[in-house]
XYZ file of N, CA, C and O in Angstrom:
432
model
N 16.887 -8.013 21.683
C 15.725 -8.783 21.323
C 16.154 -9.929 20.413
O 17.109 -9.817 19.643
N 15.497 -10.918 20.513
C 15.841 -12.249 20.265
C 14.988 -12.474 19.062
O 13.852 -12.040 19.259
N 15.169 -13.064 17.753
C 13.940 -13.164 16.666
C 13.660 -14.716 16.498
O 14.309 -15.746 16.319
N 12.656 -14.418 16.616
C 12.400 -16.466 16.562
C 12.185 -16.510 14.943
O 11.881 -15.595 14.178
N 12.510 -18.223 14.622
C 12.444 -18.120 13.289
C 11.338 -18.256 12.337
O 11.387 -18.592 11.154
N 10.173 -17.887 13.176
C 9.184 -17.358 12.604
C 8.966 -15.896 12.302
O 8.212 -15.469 11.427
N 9.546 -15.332 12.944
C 9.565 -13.978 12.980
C 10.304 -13.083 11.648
O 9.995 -12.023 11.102
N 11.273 -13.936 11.460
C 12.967 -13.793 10.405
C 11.829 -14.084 9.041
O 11.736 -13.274 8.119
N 11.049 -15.305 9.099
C 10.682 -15.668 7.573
C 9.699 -14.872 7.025
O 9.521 -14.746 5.814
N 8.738 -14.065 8.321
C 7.727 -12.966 8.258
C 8.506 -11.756 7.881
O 7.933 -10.766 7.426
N 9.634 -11.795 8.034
C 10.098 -10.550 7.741
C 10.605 -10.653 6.088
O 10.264 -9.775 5.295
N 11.293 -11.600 5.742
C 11.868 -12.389 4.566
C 11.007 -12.061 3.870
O 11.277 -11.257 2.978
N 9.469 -12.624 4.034
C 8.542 -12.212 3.064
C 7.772 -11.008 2.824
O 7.054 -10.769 1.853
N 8.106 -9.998 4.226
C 7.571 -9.008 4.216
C 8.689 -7.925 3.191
O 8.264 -7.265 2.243
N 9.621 -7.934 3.475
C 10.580 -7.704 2.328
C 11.086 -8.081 1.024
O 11.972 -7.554 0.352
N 10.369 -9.079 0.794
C 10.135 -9.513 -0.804
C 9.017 -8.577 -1.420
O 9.003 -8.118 -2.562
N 8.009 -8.381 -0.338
C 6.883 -7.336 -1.297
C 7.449 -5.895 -1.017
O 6.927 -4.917 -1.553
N 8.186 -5.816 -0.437
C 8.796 -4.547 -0.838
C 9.600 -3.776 -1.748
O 9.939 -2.612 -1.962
N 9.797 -5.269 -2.312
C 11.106 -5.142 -3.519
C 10.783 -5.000 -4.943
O 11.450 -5.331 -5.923
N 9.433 -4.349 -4.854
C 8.336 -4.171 -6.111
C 8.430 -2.815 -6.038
O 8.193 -2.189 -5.005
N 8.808 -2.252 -7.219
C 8.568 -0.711 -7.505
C 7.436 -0.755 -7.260
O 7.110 -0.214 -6.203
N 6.436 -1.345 -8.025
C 4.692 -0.443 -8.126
C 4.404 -0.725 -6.467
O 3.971 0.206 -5.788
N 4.672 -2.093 -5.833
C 3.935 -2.031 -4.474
C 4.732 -0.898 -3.594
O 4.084 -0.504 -2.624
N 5.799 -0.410 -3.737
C 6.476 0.351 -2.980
C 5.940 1.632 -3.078
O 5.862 2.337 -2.071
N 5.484 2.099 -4.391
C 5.150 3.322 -4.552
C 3.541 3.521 -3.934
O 3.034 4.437 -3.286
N 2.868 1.909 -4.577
C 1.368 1.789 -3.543
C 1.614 2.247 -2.154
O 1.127 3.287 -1.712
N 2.316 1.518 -1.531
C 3.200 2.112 -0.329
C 3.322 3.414 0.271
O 2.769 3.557 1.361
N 3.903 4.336 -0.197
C 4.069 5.766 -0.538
C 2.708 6.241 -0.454
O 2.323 6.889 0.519
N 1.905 5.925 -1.505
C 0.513 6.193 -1.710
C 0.031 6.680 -0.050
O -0.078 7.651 0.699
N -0.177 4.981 -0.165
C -0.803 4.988 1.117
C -0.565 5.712 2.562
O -1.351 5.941 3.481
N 0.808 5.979 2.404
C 1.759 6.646 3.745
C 0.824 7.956 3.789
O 0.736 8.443 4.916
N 0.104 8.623 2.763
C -0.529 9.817 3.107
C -1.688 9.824 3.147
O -2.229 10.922 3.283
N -2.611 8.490 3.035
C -4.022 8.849 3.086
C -4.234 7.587 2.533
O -3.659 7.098 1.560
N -5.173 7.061 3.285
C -6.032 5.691 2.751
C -7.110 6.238 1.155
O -7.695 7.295 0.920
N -6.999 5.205 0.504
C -7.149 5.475 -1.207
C -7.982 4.055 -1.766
O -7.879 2.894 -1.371
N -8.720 4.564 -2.692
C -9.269 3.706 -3.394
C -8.398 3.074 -4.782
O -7.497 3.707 -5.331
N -8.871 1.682 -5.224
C -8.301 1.510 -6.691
C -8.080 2.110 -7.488
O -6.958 2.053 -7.992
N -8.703 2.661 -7.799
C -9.696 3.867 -9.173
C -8.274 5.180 -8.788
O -7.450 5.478 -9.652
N -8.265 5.598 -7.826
C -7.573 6.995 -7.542
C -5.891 6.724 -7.877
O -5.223 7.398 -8.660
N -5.331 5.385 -6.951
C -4.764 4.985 -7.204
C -3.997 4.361 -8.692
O -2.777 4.400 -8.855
N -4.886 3.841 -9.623
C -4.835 3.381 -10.985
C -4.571 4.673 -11.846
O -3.653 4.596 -12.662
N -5.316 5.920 -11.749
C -5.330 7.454 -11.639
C -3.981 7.997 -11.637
O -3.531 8.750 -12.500
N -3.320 7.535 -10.537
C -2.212 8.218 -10.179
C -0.710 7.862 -11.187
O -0.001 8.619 -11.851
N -0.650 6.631 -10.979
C 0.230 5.736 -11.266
C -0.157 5.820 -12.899
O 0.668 6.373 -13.626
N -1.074 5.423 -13.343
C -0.836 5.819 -14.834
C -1.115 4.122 -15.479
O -0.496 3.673 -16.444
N -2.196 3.341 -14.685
C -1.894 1.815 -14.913
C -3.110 1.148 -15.061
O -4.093 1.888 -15.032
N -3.320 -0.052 -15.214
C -4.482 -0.524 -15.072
C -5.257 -1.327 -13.871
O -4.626 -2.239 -13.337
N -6.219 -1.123 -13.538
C -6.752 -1.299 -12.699
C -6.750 -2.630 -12.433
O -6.612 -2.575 -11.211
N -6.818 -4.094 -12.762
C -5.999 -5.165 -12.958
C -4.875 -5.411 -12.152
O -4.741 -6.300 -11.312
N -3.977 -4.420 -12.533
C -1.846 -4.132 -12.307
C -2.187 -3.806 -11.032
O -1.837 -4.807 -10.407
N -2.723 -2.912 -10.126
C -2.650 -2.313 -9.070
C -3.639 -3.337 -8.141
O -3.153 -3.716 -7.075
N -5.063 -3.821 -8.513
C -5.525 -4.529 -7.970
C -4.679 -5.873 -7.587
O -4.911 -6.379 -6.490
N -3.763 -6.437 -8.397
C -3.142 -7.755 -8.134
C -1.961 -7.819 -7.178
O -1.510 -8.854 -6.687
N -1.499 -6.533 -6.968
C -0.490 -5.466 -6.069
C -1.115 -5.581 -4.477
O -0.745 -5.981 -3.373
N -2.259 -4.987 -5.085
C -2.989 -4.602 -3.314
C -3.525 -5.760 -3.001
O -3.939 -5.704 -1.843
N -3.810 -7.326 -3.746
C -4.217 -8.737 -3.060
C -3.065 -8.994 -2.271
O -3.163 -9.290 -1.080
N -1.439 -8.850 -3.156
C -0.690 -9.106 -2.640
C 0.141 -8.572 -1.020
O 0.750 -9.248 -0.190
N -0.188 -7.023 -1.070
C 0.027 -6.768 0.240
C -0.769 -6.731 0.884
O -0.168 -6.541 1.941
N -2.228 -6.780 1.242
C -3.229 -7.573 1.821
C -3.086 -8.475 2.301
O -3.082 -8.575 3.528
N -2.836 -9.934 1.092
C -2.142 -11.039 1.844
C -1.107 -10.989 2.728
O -1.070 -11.853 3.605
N 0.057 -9.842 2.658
C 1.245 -10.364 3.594
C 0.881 -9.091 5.063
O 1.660 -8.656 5.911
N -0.264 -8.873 4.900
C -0.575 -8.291 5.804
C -0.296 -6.539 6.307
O -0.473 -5.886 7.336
N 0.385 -6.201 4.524
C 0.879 -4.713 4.937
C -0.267 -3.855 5.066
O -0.403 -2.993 5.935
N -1.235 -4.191 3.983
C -2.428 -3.385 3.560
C -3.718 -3.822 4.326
O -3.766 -4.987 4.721
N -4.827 -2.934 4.582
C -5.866 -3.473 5.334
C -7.083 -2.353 4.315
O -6.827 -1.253 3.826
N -8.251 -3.044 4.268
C -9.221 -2.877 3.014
C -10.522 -2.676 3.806
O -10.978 -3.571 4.516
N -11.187 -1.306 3.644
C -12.804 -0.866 4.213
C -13.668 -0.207 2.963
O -13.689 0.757 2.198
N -14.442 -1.563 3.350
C -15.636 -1.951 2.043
C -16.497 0.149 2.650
O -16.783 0.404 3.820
N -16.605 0.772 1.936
C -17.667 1.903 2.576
C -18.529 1.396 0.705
O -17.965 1.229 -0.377
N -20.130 1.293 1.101
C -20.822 1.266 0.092
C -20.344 -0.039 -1.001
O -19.998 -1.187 -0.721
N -20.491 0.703 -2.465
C -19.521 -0.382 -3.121
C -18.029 -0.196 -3.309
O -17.604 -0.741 -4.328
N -17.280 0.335 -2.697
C -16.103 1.056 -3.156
C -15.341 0.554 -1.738
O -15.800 0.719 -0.608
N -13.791 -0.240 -2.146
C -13.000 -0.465 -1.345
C -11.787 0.647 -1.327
O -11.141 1.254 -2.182
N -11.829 0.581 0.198
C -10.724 1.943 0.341
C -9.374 0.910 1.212
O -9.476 0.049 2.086
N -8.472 1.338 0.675
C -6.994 0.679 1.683
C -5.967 1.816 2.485
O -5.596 2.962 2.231
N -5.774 1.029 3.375
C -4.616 1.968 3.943
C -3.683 1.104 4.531
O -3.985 -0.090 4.536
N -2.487 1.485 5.089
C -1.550 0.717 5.784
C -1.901 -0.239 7.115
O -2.891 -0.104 7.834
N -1.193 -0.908 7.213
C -1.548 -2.032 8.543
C -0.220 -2.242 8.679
O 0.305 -3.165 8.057
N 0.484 -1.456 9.472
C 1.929 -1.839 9.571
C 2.128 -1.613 10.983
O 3.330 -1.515 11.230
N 1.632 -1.534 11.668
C 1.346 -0.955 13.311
C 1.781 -1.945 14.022
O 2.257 -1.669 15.124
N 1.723 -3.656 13.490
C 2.464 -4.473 14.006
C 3.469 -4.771 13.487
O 3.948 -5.879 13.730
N 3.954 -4.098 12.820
C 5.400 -4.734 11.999
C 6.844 -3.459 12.410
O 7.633 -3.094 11.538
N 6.898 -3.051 13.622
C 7.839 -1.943 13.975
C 9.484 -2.011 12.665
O 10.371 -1.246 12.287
N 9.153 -3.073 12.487
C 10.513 -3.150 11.553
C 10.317 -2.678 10.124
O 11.250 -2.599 9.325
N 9.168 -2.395 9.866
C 8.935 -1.290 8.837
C 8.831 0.495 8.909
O 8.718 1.282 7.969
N 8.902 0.723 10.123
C 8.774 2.113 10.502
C 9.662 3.037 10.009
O 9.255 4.055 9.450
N 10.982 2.767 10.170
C 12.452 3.309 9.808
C 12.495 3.541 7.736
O 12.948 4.451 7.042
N 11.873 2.387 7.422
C 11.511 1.941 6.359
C 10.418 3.164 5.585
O 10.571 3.789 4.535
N 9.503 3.178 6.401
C 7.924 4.038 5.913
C 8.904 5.492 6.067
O 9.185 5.942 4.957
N 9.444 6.261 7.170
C 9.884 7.315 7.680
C 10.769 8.073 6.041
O 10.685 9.185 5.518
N 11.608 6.746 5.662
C 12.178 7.098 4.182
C 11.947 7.113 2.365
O 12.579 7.409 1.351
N 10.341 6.477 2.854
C 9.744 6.733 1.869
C 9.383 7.881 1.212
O 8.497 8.539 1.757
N 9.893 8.339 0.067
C 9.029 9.658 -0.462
C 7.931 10.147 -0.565
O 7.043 9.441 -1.042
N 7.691 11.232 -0.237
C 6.092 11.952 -0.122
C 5.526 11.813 -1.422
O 6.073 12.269 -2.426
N 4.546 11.253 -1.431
C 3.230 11.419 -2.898
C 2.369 12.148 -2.417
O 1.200 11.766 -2.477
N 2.744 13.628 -1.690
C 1.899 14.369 -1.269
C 1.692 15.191 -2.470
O 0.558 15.146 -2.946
N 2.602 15.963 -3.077
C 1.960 16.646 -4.251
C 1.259 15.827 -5.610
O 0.448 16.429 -6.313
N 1.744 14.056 -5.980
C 0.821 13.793 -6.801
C -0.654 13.589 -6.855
O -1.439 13.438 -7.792
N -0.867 13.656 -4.799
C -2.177 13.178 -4.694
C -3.320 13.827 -4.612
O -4.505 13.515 -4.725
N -2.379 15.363 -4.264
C -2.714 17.092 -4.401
C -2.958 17.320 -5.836
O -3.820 18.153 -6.119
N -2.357 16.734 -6.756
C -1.962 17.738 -7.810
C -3.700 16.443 -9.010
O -4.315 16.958 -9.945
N -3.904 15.351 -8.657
C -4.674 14.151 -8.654
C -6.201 15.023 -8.433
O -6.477 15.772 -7.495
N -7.057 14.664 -9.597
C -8.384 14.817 -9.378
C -9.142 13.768 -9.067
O -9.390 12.801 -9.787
N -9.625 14.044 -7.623
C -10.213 12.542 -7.290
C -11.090 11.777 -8.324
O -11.464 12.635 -9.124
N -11.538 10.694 -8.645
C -11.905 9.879 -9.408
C -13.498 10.056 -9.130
O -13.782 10.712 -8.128
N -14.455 9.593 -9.832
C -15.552 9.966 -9.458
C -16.270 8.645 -9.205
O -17.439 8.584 -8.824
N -15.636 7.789 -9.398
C -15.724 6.242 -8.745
C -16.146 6.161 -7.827
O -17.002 5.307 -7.596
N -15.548 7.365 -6.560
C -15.022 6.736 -5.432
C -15.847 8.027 -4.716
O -15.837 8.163 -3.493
């Protein structure tokens, strides 16, 4: 397969937001279950601000995708077109027990 050089600079930038501890671990997050701010901010130990300016950012590059239910935005991954993150997601660590071990927020 041949990469056009549009393809190379989508990737360039798709791997710059990867190179963020907190978005990586948002990342992680998300690999097990679409999540709200609040739960998320919860988890991580941060301010709601820090994580919100995180999730504009992978939103914008198209990793993250956002469903308004009521007043409360929920995110989950959008990586379904990006196969060159798969290998990537597969080696991410489980945040299955912090999200287990996590009392949902009553925000949300």
């Amino acid at each position: 397969m041949v990469l056009s050089e549009t393809s190379i600079v989508e990737m360039a930038e798709t791997m710059k937001l990867l190179s963020d501890k907190t978005r990586l671990t948002i990342l992680s997050l998300l690999k097990e279950r679409e999540m709200c701010v609040c739960d998320i901010v919860d988890i991580l130990e941060t301010t709601q601000p820090n994580i919100s300016q995180h999730l504009k950012k992978l939103k914008t590059g198209g990793i993250v995708k956002e469903t308004r239910r009521s007043q409360w935005i929920y995110y989950s991954l959008n990586i379904s077109d990006k196969p060159y993150l798969h290998e990537i997601f597969i080696h991410l660590p489980s945040m299955k027990d912090k999200i287990d071990a996590h009392k949902p927020n009553s925000c949300c």
